[in-house]
PDB file of N, CA and C in Angstrom:
ATOM      1  N   GLN P 249    -104.912 -30.240 -32.789  1.00 54.00           N
ATOM      2  CA  GLN P 249    -104.002 -29.820 -31.745  1.00 54.00           C
ATOM      3  C   GLN P 249    -103.212 -28.605 -32.206  1.00 54.00           C
ATOM      4  N   GLY P 250    -103.234 -28.266 -33.452  1.00 55.00           N
ATOM      5  CA  GLY P 250    -102.441 -27.209 -34.056  1.00 55.00           C
ATOM      6  C   GLY P 250    -102.455 -25.909 -33.305  1.00 55.00           C
ATOM      7  N   SER P 251    -103.562 -25.134 -33.365  1.00 55.00           N
ATOM      8  CA  SER P 251    -103.571 -23.805 -32.764  1.00 55.00           C
ATOM      9  C   SER P 251    -103.766 -23.862 -31.263  1.00 55.00           C
ATOM     10  N   SER P 252    -104.541 -24.816 -30.753  1.00 56.00           N
ATOM     11  CA  SER P 252    -104.745 -24.882 -29.305  1.00 56.00           C
ATOM     12  C   SER P 252    -103.469 -25.318 -28.597  1.00 56.00           C
ATOM     13  N   GLY P 253    -102.659 -26.145 -29.227  1.00 57.00           N
ATOM     14  CA  GLY P 253    -101.378 -26.552 -28.650  1.00 57.00           C
ATOM     15  C   GLY P 253    -100.432 -25.375 -28.519  1.00 57.00           C
ATOM     16  N   ARG P 254    -100.422 -24.504 -29.529  1.00 57.00           N
ATOM     17  CA  ARG P 254     -99.563 -23.315 -29.478  1.00 57.00           C
ATOM     18  C   ARG P 254    -100.036 -22.343 -28.407  1.00 57.00           C
ATOM     19  N   ALA P 255    -101.342 -22.203 -28.252  1.00 55.00           N
ATOM     20  CA  ALA P 255    -101.891 -21.298 -27.235  1.00 55.00           C
ATOM     21  C   ALA P 255    -101.500 -21.781 -25.847  1.00 55.00           C
ATOM     22  N   THR P 256    -101.580 -23.078 -25.612  1.00 54.00           N
ATOM     23  CA  THR P 256    -101.189 -23.631 -24.311  1.00 54.00           C
ATOM     24  C   THR P 256     -99.703 -23.403 -24.073  1.00 54.00           C
ATOM     25  N   GLN P 257     -98.914 -23.588 -25.105  1.00 54.00           N
ATOM     26  CA  GLN P 257     -97.477 -23.393 -24.976  1.00 54.00           C
ATOM     27  C   GLN P 257     -97.166 -21.933 -24.636  1.00 54.00           C
ATOM     28  N   ARG P 258     -97.853 -20.974 -25.276  1.00 54.00           N
ATOM     29  CA  ARG P 258     -97.643 -19.559 -24.974  1.00 54.00           C
ATOM     30  C   ARG P 258     -98.048 -19.253 -23.537  1.00 54.00           C
ATOM     31  N   GLN P 259     -99.136 -19.837 -23.073  1.00 55.00           N
ATOM     32  CA  GLN P 259     -99.589 -19.591 -21.708  1.00 55.00           C
ATOM     33  C   GLN P 259     -98.564 -20.108 -20.706  1.00 55.00           C
ATOM     34  N   ASN P 260     -97.926 -21.231 -20.985  1.00 56.00           N
ATOM     35  CA  ASN P 260     -96.928 -21.788 -20.074  1.00 56.00           C
ATOM     36  C   ASN P 260     -95.674 -20.923 -20.005  1.00 56.00           C
ATOM     37  N   ASN P 261     -95.400 -20.177 -21.037  1.00 58.00           N
ATOM     38  CA  ASN P 261     -94.219 -19.324 -21.049  1.00 58.00           C
ATOM     39  C   ASN P 261     -94.465 -17.964 -20.411  1.00 58.00           C
ATOM     40  N   LEU P 262     -95.720 -17.620 -20.150  1.00 59.00           N
ATOM     41  CA  LEU P 262     -96.028 -16.331 -19.543  1.00 59.00           C
ATOM     42  C   LEU P 262     -95.573 -16.330 -18.089  1.00 59.00           C
ATOM     43  N   PRO P 263     -94.963 -15.233 -17.655  1.00 59.00           N
ATOM     44  CA  PRO P 263     -94.534 -15.178 -16.260  1.00 59.00           C
ATOM     45  C   PRO P 263     -95.740 -15.096 -15.332  1.00 59.00           C
ATOM     46  N   THR P 264     -95.722 -15.896 -14.317  1.00 63.00           N
ATOM     47  CA  THR P 264     -96.776 -15.856 -13.307  1.00 63.00           C
ATOM     48  C   THR P 264     -96.190 -15.248 -12.050  1.00 63.00           C
ATOM     49  N   LYS P 265     -97.052 -14.890 -11.133  1.00 63.00           N
ATOM     50  CA  LYS P 265     -96.588 -14.316  -9.869  1.00 63.00           C
ATOM     51  C   LYS P 265     -95.694 -15.320  -9.140  1.00 63.00           C
ATOM     52  N   HIS P 266     -96.082 -16.586  -9.184  1.00 62.00           N
ATOM     53  CA  HIS P 266     -95.294 -17.625  -8.519  1.00 62.00           C
ATOM     54  C   HIS P 266     -93.909 -17.748  -9.158  1.00 62.00           C
ATOM     55  N   ASN P 267     -93.868 -17.782 -10.494  1.00 66.00           N
ATOM     56  CA  ASN P 267     -92.583 -17.886 -11.184  1.00 66.00           C
ATOM     57  C   ASN P 267     -91.701 -16.684 -10.875  1.00 66.00           C
ATOM     58  N   HIS P 268     -92.300 -15.492 -10.835  1.00 65.00           N
ATOM     59  CA  HIS P 268     -91.545 -14.275 -10.539  1.00 65.00           C
ATOM     60  C   HIS P 268     -90.947 -14.354  -9.132  1.00 65.00           C
ATOM     61  N   GLN P 269     -91.747 -14.760  -8.155  1.00 68.00           N
ATOM     62  CA  GLN P 269     -91.264 -14.882  -6.776  1.00 68.00           C
ATOM     63  C   GLN P 269     -90.160 -15.930  -6.683  1.00 68.00           C
ATOM     64  N   SER P 270     -90.341 -17.023  -7.401  1.00 69.00           N
ATOM     65  CA  SER P 270     -89.351 -18.093  -7.376  1.00 69.00           C
ATOM     66  C   SER P 270     -88.023 -17.612  -7.953  1.00 69.00           C
ATOM     67  N   ARG P 271     -88.071 -16.904  -9.073  1.00 70.00           N
ATOM     68  CA  ARG P 271     -86.843 -16.375  -9.666  1.00 70.00           C
ATOM     69  C   ARG P 271     -86.186 -15.358  -8.736  1.00 70.00           C
ATOM     70  N   LYS P 272     -86.997 -14.526  -8.092  1.00 66.00           N
ATOM     71  CA  LYS P 272     -86.467 -13.528  -7.162  1.00 66.00           C
ATOM     72  C   LYS P 272     -85.780 -14.222  -5.985  1.00 66.00           C
ATOM     73  N   SER P 273     -86.403 -15.268  -5.452  1.00 65.00           N
ATOM     74  CA  SER P 273     -85.808 -16.018  -4.344  1.00 65.00           C
ATOM     75  C   SER P 273     -84.487 -16.643  -4.763  1.00 65.00           C
ATOM     76  N   ASN P 274     -84.441 -17.184  -5.962  1.00 65.00           N
ATOM     77  CA  ASN P 274     -83.201 -17.786  -6.453  1.00 65.00           C
ATOM     78  C   ASN P 274     -82.100 -16.742  -6.589  1.00 65.00           C
ATOM     79  N   ARG P 275     -82.445 -15.558  -7.089  1.00 65.00           N
ATOM     80  CA  ARG P 275     -81.443 -14.497  -7.221  1.00 65.00           C
ATOM     81  C   ARG P 275     -80.918 -14.081  -5.854  1.00 65.00           C
ATOM     82  N   LEU P 276     -81.796 -13.957  -4.881  1.00 60.00           N
ATOM     83  CA  LEU P 276     -81.365 -13.560  -3.541  1.00 60.00           C
ATOM     84  C   LEU P 276     -80.491 -14.626  -2.909  1.00 60.00           C
ATOM     85  N   ALA P 277     -80.833 -15.876  -3.131  1.00 62.00           N
ATOM     86  CA  ALA P 277     -80.065 -16.967  -2.532  1.00 62.00           C
ATOM     87  C   ALA P 277     -78.661 -17.048  -3.111  1.00 62.00           C
ATOM     88  N   THR P 278     -78.508 -16.691  -4.367  1.00 66.00           N
ATOM     89  CA  THR P 278     -77.196 -16.799  -5.000  1.00 66.00           C
ATOM     90  C   THR P 278     -76.464 -15.468  -5.077  1.00 66.00           C
ATOM     91  N   ASN P 279     -77.102 -14.378  -4.705  1.00 72.00           N
ATOM     92  CA  ASN P 279     -76.487 -13.057  -4.773  1.00 72.00           C
ATOM     93  C   ASN P 279     -75.464 -12.914  -3.648  1.00 72.00           C
ATOM     94  N   PRO P 280     -74.206 -12.571  -3.990  1.00 67.00           N
ATOM     95  CA  PRO P 280     -73.196 -12.425  -2.944  1.00 67.00           C
ATOM     96  C   PRO P 280     -73.430 -11.208  -2.055  1.00 67.00           C
ATOM     97  N   ASN P 281     -74.376 -10.355  -2.395  1.00 71.00           N
ATOM     98  CA  ASN P 281     -74.643  -9.165  -1.590  1.00 71.00           C
ATOM     99  C   ASN P 281     -75.860  -9.327  -0.690  1.00 71.00           C
ATOM    100  N   THR P 282     -76.226 -10.551  -0.349  1.00 79.00           N
ATOM    101  CA  THR P 282     -77.347 -10.745   0.557  1.00 79.00           C
ATOM    102  C   THR P 282     -76.969 -10.223   1.935  1.00 79.00           C
ATOM    103  N   ARG P 283     -77.954  -9.989   2.746  1.00 81.00           N
ATOM    104  CA  ARG P 283     -77.739  -9.391   4.065  1.00 81.00           C
ATOM    105  C   ARG P 283     -76.741 -10.186   4.917  1.00 81.00           C
ATOM    106  N   SER P 284     -76.913 -11.494   4.999  1.00 80.00           N
ATOM    107  CA  SER P 284     -76.013 -12.289   5.842  1.00 80.00           C
ATOM    108  C   SER P 284     -74.587 -12.252   5.302  1.00 80.00           C
ATOM    109  N   HIS P 285     -74.452 -12.272   3.987  1.00 78.00           N
ATOM    110  CA  HIS P 285     -73.119 -12.219   3.390  1.00 78.00           C
ATOM    111  C   HIS P 285     -72.461 -10.869   3.685  1.00 78.00           C
ATOM    112  N   LEU P 286     -73.222  -9.795   3.558  1.00 79.00           N
ATOM    113  CA  LEU P 286     -72.673  -8.467   3.832  1.00 79.00           C
ATOM    114  C   LEU P 286     -72.323  -8.306   5.304  1.00 79.00           C
ATOM    115  N   GLN P 287     -73.132  -8.870   6.199  1.00 77.00           N
ATOM    116  CA  GLN P 287     -72.826  -8.787   7.624  1.00 77.00           C
ATOM    117  C   GLN P 287     -71.542  -9.546   7.943  1.00 77.00           C
ATOM    118  N   ALA P 288     -71.353 -10.688   7.316  1.00 78.00           N
ATOM    119  CA  ALA P 288     -70.134 -11.458   7.542  1.00 78.00           C
ATOM    120  C   ALA P 288     -68.915 -10.696   7.033  1.00 78.00           C
ATOM    121  N   LYS P 289     -69.054 -10.056   5.884  1.00 77.00           N
ATOM    122  CA  LYS P 289     -67.950  -9.265   5.337  1.00 77.00           C
ATOM    123  C   LYS P 289     -67.625  -8.092   6.253  1.00 77.00           C
ATOM    124  N   ARG P 290     -68.662  -7.441   6.768  1.00 75.00           N
ATOM    125  CA  ARG P 290     -68.449  -6.282   7.638  1.00 75.00           C
ATOM    126  C   ARG P 290     -67.693  -6.700   8.896  1.00 75.00           C
ATOM    127  N   GLY P 291     -68.010  -7.869   9.425  1.00 72.00           N
ATOM    128  CA  GLY P 291     -67.333  -8.350  10.616  1.00 72.00           C
ATOM    129  C   GLY P 291     -65.843  -8.547  10.406  1.00 72.00           C
ATOM    130  N   ALA P 292     -65.451  -8.865   9.195  1.00 74.00           N
ATOM    131  CA  ALA P 292     -64.038  -9.077   8.897  1.00 74.00           C
ATOM    132  C   ALA P 292     -63.252  -7.773   8.942  1.00 74.00           C
ATOM    133  N   PHE P 293     -63.920  -6.632   8.822  1.00 79.00           N
ATOM    134  CA  PHE P 293     -63.243  -5.345   8.790  1.00 79.00           C
ATOM    135  C   PHE P 293     -63.322  -4.592  10.116  1.00 79.00           C
ATOM    136  N   ARG P 294     -63.877  -5.207  11.109  1.00 81.00           N
ATOM    137  CA  ARG P 294     -63.969  -4.526  12.404  1.00 81.00           C
ATOM    138  C   ARG P 294     -62.587  -4.383  13.024  1.00 81.00           C
ATOM    139  N   SER P 295     -62.384  -3.279  13.707  1.00 85.00           N
ATOM    140  CA  SER P 295     -61.119  -3.035  14.377  1.00 85.00           C
ATOM    141  C   SER P 295     -61.014  -3.926  15.603  1.00 85.00           C
ATOM    142  N   PRO P 296     -59.808  -4.424  15.866  1.00 87.00           N
ATOM    143  CA  PRO P 296     -59.652  -5.230  17.075  1.00 87.00           C
ATOM    144  C   PRO P 296     -59.767  -4.341  18.313  1.00 87.00           C
ATOM    145  N   THR P 297     -60.084  -4.957  19.417  1.00 92.00           N
ATOM    146  CA  THR P 297     -60.164  -4.205  20.672  1.00 92.00           C
ATOM    147  C   THR P 297     -58.754  -3.793  21.080  1.00 92.00           C
ATOM    148  N   PRO P 298     -58.627  -2.777  21.923  1.00 93.00           N
ATOM    149  CA  PRO P 298     -57.286  -2.376  22.375  1.00 93.00           C
ATOM    150  C   PRO P 298     -56.524  -3.523  23.041  1.00 93.00           C
ATOM    151  N   SER P 299     -57.211  -4.318  23.845  1.00 94.00           N
ATOM    152  CA  SER P 299     -56.515  -5.427  24.508  1.00 94.00           C
ATOM    153  C   SER P 299     -56.047  -6.467  23.494  1.00 94.00           C
ATOM    154  N   GLN P 300     -56.832  -6.687  22.424  1.00 94.00           N
ATOM    155  CA  GLN P 300     -56.408  -7.623  21.374  1.00 94.00           C
ATOM    156  C   GLN P 300     -55.194  -7.070  20.635  1.00 94.00           C
ATOM    157  N   THR P 301     -55.173  -5.763  20.410  1.00 95.00           N
ATOM    158  CA  THR P 301     -54.032  -5.134  19.744  1.00 95.00           C
ATOM    159  C   THR P 301     -52.770  -5.304  20.579  1.00 95.00           C
ATOM    160  N   VAL P 302     -52.883  -5.117  21.891  1.00 97.00           N
ATOM    161  CA  VAL P 302     -51.729  -5.280  22.786  1.00 97.00           C
ATOM    162  C   VAL P 302     -51.252  -6.730  22.767  1.00 97.00           C
ATOM    163  N   ARG P 303     -52.192  -7.688  22.844  1.00 96.00           N
ATOM    164  CA  ARG P 303     -51.813  -9.111  22.806  1.00 96.00           C
ATOM    165  C   ARG P 303     -51.108  -9.452  21.497  1.00 96.00           C
ATOM    166  N   ASP P 304     -51.625  -8.942  20.393  1.00 96.00           N
ATOM    167  CA  ASP P 304     -51.004  -9.204  19.094  1.00 96.00           C
ATOM    168  C   ASP P 304     -49.597  -8.604  19.032  1.00 96.00           C
ATOM    169  N   HIS P 305     -49.458  -7.402  19.561  1.00 97.00           N
ATOM    170  CA  HIS P 305     -48.158  -6.727  19.543  1.00 97.00           C
ATOM    171  C   HIS P 305     -47.143  -7.498  20.390  1.00 97.00           C
ATOM    172  N   ILE P 306     -47.549  -7.941  21.552  1.00 98.00           N
ATOM    173  CA  ILE P 306     -46.658  -8.712  22.430  1.00 98.00           C
ATOM    174  C   ILE P 306     -46.242 -10.016  21.752  1.00 98.00           C
ATOM    175  N   ARG P 307     -47.198 -10.679  21.095  1.00 98.00           N
ATOM    176  CA  ARG P 307     -46.889 -11.936  20.402  1.00 98.00           C
ATOM    177  C   ARG P 307     -45.883 -11.686  19.279  1.00 98.00           C
ATOM    178  N   LEU P 308     -46.079 -10.599  18.530  1.00 98.00           N
ATOM    179  CA  LEU P 308     -45.149 -10.279  17.447  1.00 98.00           C
ATOM    180  C   LEU P 308     -43.756  -9.934  17.983  1.00 98.00           C
ATOM    181  N   LEU P 309     -43.692  -9.214  19.099  1.00 98.00           N
ATOM    182  CA  LEU P 309     -42.394  -8.915  19.715  1.00 98.00           C
ATOM    183  C   LEU P 309     -41.701 -10.194  20.172  1.00 98.00           C
ATOM    184  N   HIS P 310     -42.470 -11.101  20.746  1.00 98.00           N
ATOM    185  CA  HIS P 310     -41.925 -12.389  21.186  1.00 98.00           C
ATOM    186  C   HIS P 310     -41.352 -13.154  19.989  1.00 98.00           C
ATOM    187  N   ASP P 311     -42.109 -13.209  18.895  1.00 98.00           N
ATOM    188  CA  ASP P 311     -41.638 -13.891  17.681  1.00 98.00           C
ATOM    189  C   ASP P 311     -40.364 -13.232  17.150  1.00 98.00           C
ATOM    190  N   TYR P 312     -40.361 -11.907  17.116  1.00 96.00           N
ATOM    191  CA  TYR P 312     -39.188 -11.170  16.634  1.00 96.00           C
ATOM    192  C   TYR P 312     -37.964 -11.485  17.494  1.00 96.00           C
ATOM    193  N   ASN P 313     -38.134 -11.461  18.817  1.00 96.00           N
ATOM    194  CA  ASN P 313     -37.006 -11.719  19.712  1.00 96.00           C
ATOM    195  C   ASN P 313     -36.458 -13.130  19.533  1.00 96.00           C
ATOM    196  N   GLU P 314     -37.335 -14.105  19.338  1.00 98.00           N
ATOM    197  CA  GLU P 314     -36.873 -15.478  19.115  1.00 98.00           C
ATOM    198  C   GLU P 314     -36.059 -15.572  17.832  1.00 98.00           C
ATOM    199  N   ILE P 315     -36.548 -14.954  16.774  1.00 96.00           N
ATOM    200  CA  ILE P 315     -35.842 -14.996  15.488  1.00 96.00           C
ATOM    201  C   ILE P 315     -34.509 -14.262  15.590  1.00 96.00           C
ATOM    202  N   ARG P 316     -34.504 -13.112  16.259  1.00 94.00           N
ATOM    203  CA  ARG P 316     -33.266 -12.347  16.437  1.00 94.00           C
ATOM    204  C   ARG P 316     -32.238 -13.162  17.227  1.00 94.00           C
ATOM    205  N   ASP P 317     -32.687 -13.826  18.298  1.00 96.00           N
ATOM    206  CA  ASP P 317     -31.777 -14.642  19.109  1.00 96.00           C
ATOM    207  C   ASP P 317     -31.182 -15.790  18.296  1.00 96.00           C
ATOM    208  N   ILE P 318     -31.992 -16.421  17.463  1.00 97.00           N
ATOM    209  CA  ILE P 318     -31.491 -17.508  16.615  1.00 97.00           C
ATOM    210  C   ILE P 318     -30.459 -16.967  15.630  1.00 97.00           C
ATOM    211  N   GLY P 319     -30.759 -15.818  15.024  1.00 95.00           N
ATOM    212  CA  GLY P 319     -29.819 -15.202  14.081  1.00 95.00           C
ATOM    213  C   GLY P 319     -28.504 -14.848  14.746  1.00 95.00           C
ATOM    214  N   GLN P 320     -28.575 -14.289  15.946  1.00 95.00           N
ATOM    215  CA  GLN P 320     -27.352 -13.938  16.668  1.00 95.00           C
ATOM    216  C   GLN P 320     -26.556 -15.189  17.030  1.00 95.00           C
ATOM    217  N   GLY P 321     -27.268 -16.241  17.385  1.00 97.00           N
ATOM    218  CA  GLY P 321     -26.585 -17.503  17.691  1.00 97.00           C
ATOM    219  C   GLY P 321     -25.857 -18.057  16.477  1.00 97.00           C
ATOM    220  N   LEU P 322     -26.502 -17.999  15.319  1.00 97.00           N
ATOM    221  CA  LEU P 322     -25.864 -18.482  14.093  1.00 97.00           C
ATOM    222  C   LEU P 322     -24.644 -17.641  13.733  1.00 97.00           C
ATOM    223  N   LEU P 323     -24.772 -16.319  13.869  1.00 96.00           N
ATOM    224  CA  LEU P 323     -23.626 -15.450  13.590  1.00 96.00           C
ATOM    225  C   LEU P 323     -22.486 -15.728  14.569  1.00 96.00           C
ATOM    226  N   GLY P 324     -22.818 -16.024  15.811  1.00 96.00           N
ATOM    227  CA  GLY P 324     -21.801 -16.378  16.802  1.00 96.00           C
ATOM    228  C   GLY P 324     -21.094 -17.679  16.436  1.00 96.00           C
ATOM    229  N   LEU P 325     -21.857 -18.670  15.948  1.00 98.00           N
ATOM    230  CA  LEU P 325     -21.252 -19.936  15.516  1.00 98.00           C
ATOM    231  C   LEU P 325     -20.315 -19.723  14.329  1.00 98.00           C
ATOM    232  N   ILE P 326     -20.720 -18.860  13.405  1.00 97.00           N
ATOM    233  CA  ILE P 326     -19.870 -18.555  12.245  1.00 97.00           C
ATOM    234  C   ILE P 326     -18.574 -17.903  12.712  1.00 97.00           C
ATOM    235  N   ALA P 327     -18.689 -16.930  13.627  1.00 97.00           N
ATOM    236  CA  ALA P 327     -17.498 -16.241  14.136  1.00 97.00           C
ATOM    237  C   ALA P 327     -16.576 -17.230  14.841  1.00 97.00           C
ATOM    238  N   GLU P 328     -17.131 -18.096  15.638  1.00 97.00           N
ATOM    239  CA  GLU P 328     -16.337 -19.087  16.371  1.00 97.00           C
ATOM    240  C   GLU P 328     -15.650 -20.051  15.402  1.00 97.00           C
ATOM    241  N   LYS P 329     -16.382 -20.543  14.417  1.00 98.00           N
ATOM    242  CA  LYS P 329     -15.834 -21.498  13.441  1.00 98.00           C
ATOM    243  C   LYS P 329     -14.691 -20.875  12.647  1.00 98.00           C
ATOM    244  N   ARG P 330     -14.826 -19.602  12.306  1.00 97.00           N
ATOM    245  CA  ARG P 330     -13.792 -18.911  11.527  1.00 97.00           C
ATOM    246  C   ARG P 330     -12.654 -18.390  12.404  1.00 97.00           C
ATOM    247  N   GLY P 331     -12.891 -18.328  13.692  1.00 98.00           N
ATOM    248  CA  GLY P 331     -11.873 -17.796  14.599  1.00 98.00           C
ATOM    249  C   GLY P 331     -11.726 -16.292  14.476  1.00 98.00           C
ATOM    250  N   VAL P 332     -12.855 -15.612  14.214  1.00 97.00           N
ATOM    251  CA  VAL P 332     -12.834 -14.150  14.091  1.00 97.00           C
ATOM    252  C   VAL P 332     -13.769 -13.560  15.141  1.00 97.00           C
ATOM    253  N   ARG P 333     -13.693 -12.240  15.261  1.00 96.00           N
ATOM    254  CA  ARG P 333     -14.568 -11.576  16.230  1.00 96.00           C
ATOM    255  C   ARG P 333     -16.011 -11.560  15.723  1.00 96.00           C
ATOM    256  N   TYR P 334     -16.921 -11.577  16.658  1.00 95.00           N
ATOM    257  CA  TYR P 334     -18.359 -11.516  16.342  1.00 95.00           C
ATOM    258  C   TYR P 334     -18.671 -10.250  15.561  1.00 95.00           C
ATOM    259  N   LYS P 335     -18.039  -9.158  15.969  1.00 94.00           N
ATOM    260  CA  LYS P 335     -18.253  -7.868  15.314  1.00 94.00           C
ATOM    261  C   LYS P 335     -17.874  -7.935  13.837  1.00 94.00           C
ATOM    262  N   ASP P 336     -16.799  -8.666  13.502  1.00 95.00           N
ATOM    263  CA  ASP P 336     -16.365  -8.794  12.105  1.00 95.00           C
ATOM    264  C   ASP P 336     -17.415  -9.532  11.269  1.00 95.00           C
ATOM    265  N   VAL P 337     -18.038 -10.540  11.846  1.00 96.00           N
ATOM    266  CA  VAL P 337     -19.079 -11.290  11.137  1.00 96.00           C
ATOM    267  C   VAL P 337     -20.303 -10.400  10.924  1.00 96.00           C
ATOM    268  N   LEU P 338     -20.652  -9.616  11.926  1.00 96.00           N
ATOM    269  CA  LEU P 338     -21.777  -8.686  11.778  1.00 96.00           C
ATOM    270  C   LEU P 338     -21.532  -7.734  10.613  1.00 96.00           C
ATOM    271  N   GLU P 339     -20.321  -7.179  10.550  1.00 95.00           N
ATOM    272  CA  GLU P 339     -19.985  -6.251   9.466  1.00 95.00           C
ATOM    273  C   GLU P 339     -20.039  -6.949   8.110  1.00 95.00           C
ATOM    274  N   GLU P 340     -19.526  -8.189   8.055  1.00 95.00           N
ATOM    275  CA  GLU P 340     -19.528  -8.936   6.795  1.00 95.00           C
ATOM    276  C   GLU P 340     -20.948  -9.143   6.267  1.00 95.00           C
ATOM    277  N   PHE P 341     -21.879  -9.417   7.174  1.00 94.00           N
ATOM    278  CA  PHE P 341     -23.264  -9.673   6.770  1.00 94.00           C
ATOM    279  C   PHE P 341     -24.109  -8.398   6.729  1.00 94.00           C
ATOM    280  N   GLY P 342     -23.485  -7.256   6.991  1.00 93.00           N
ATOM    281  CA  GLY P 342     -24.206  -5.986   6.906  1.00 93.00           C
ATOM    282  C   GLY P 342     -25.196  -5.765   8.033  1.00 93.00           C
ATOM    283  N   VAL P 343     -24.882  -6.337   9.180  1.00 91.00           N
ATOM    284  CA  VAL P 343     -25.769  -6.192  10.335  1.00 91.00           C
ATOM    285  C   VAL P 343     -25.127  -5.213  11.302  1.00 91.00           C
ATOM    286  N   ASP P 344     -25.885  -4.213  11.718  1.00 87.00           N
ATOM    287  CA  ASP P 344     -25.407  -3.245  12.694  1.00 87.00           C
ATOM    288  C   ASP P 344     -25.525  -3.873  14.078  1.00 87.00           C
ATOM    289  N   ALA P 345     -24.641  -3.535  14.978  1.00 77.00           N
ATOM    290  CA  ALA P 345     -24.672  -4.099  16.327  1.00 77.00           C
ATOM    291  C   ALA P 345     -25.974  -3.753  17.048  1.00 77.00           C
ATOM    292  N   ASP P 346     -26.633  -2.672  16.639  1.00 79.00           N
ATOM    293  CA  ASP P 346     -27.894  -2.268  17.271  1.00 79.00           C
ATOM    294  C   ASP P 346     -29.108  -2.995  16.691  1.00 79.00           C
ATOM    295  N   ASP P 347     -28.915  -3.736  15.590  1.00 71.00           N
ATOM    296  CA  ASP P 347     -30.043  -4.420  14.940  1.00 71.00           C
ATOM    297  C   ASP P 347     -30.552  -5.544  15.764  1.00 71.00           C
TER     298      ASP P 347
END
């Protein structure tokens, strides 16, 4: 079995067309740059439509207005509790009346 066993072992280690294709398929399956992966990434960078931009802007303005109203309400409660003018509380917290 000495020399013939080694010859068989060498033959098994030789790359075959099937082994090459199999390794190539495995690389493609695990490669993060495959076509489907790149297409999915590209979709993430697409610009929103103009109508989507307007909807997003309106939603952000709505959120901002709600937060601003809550802040003004809290500043009003502070002014009332202290018995001072609202304007004085704004100045104390560094908030301009136009903010």
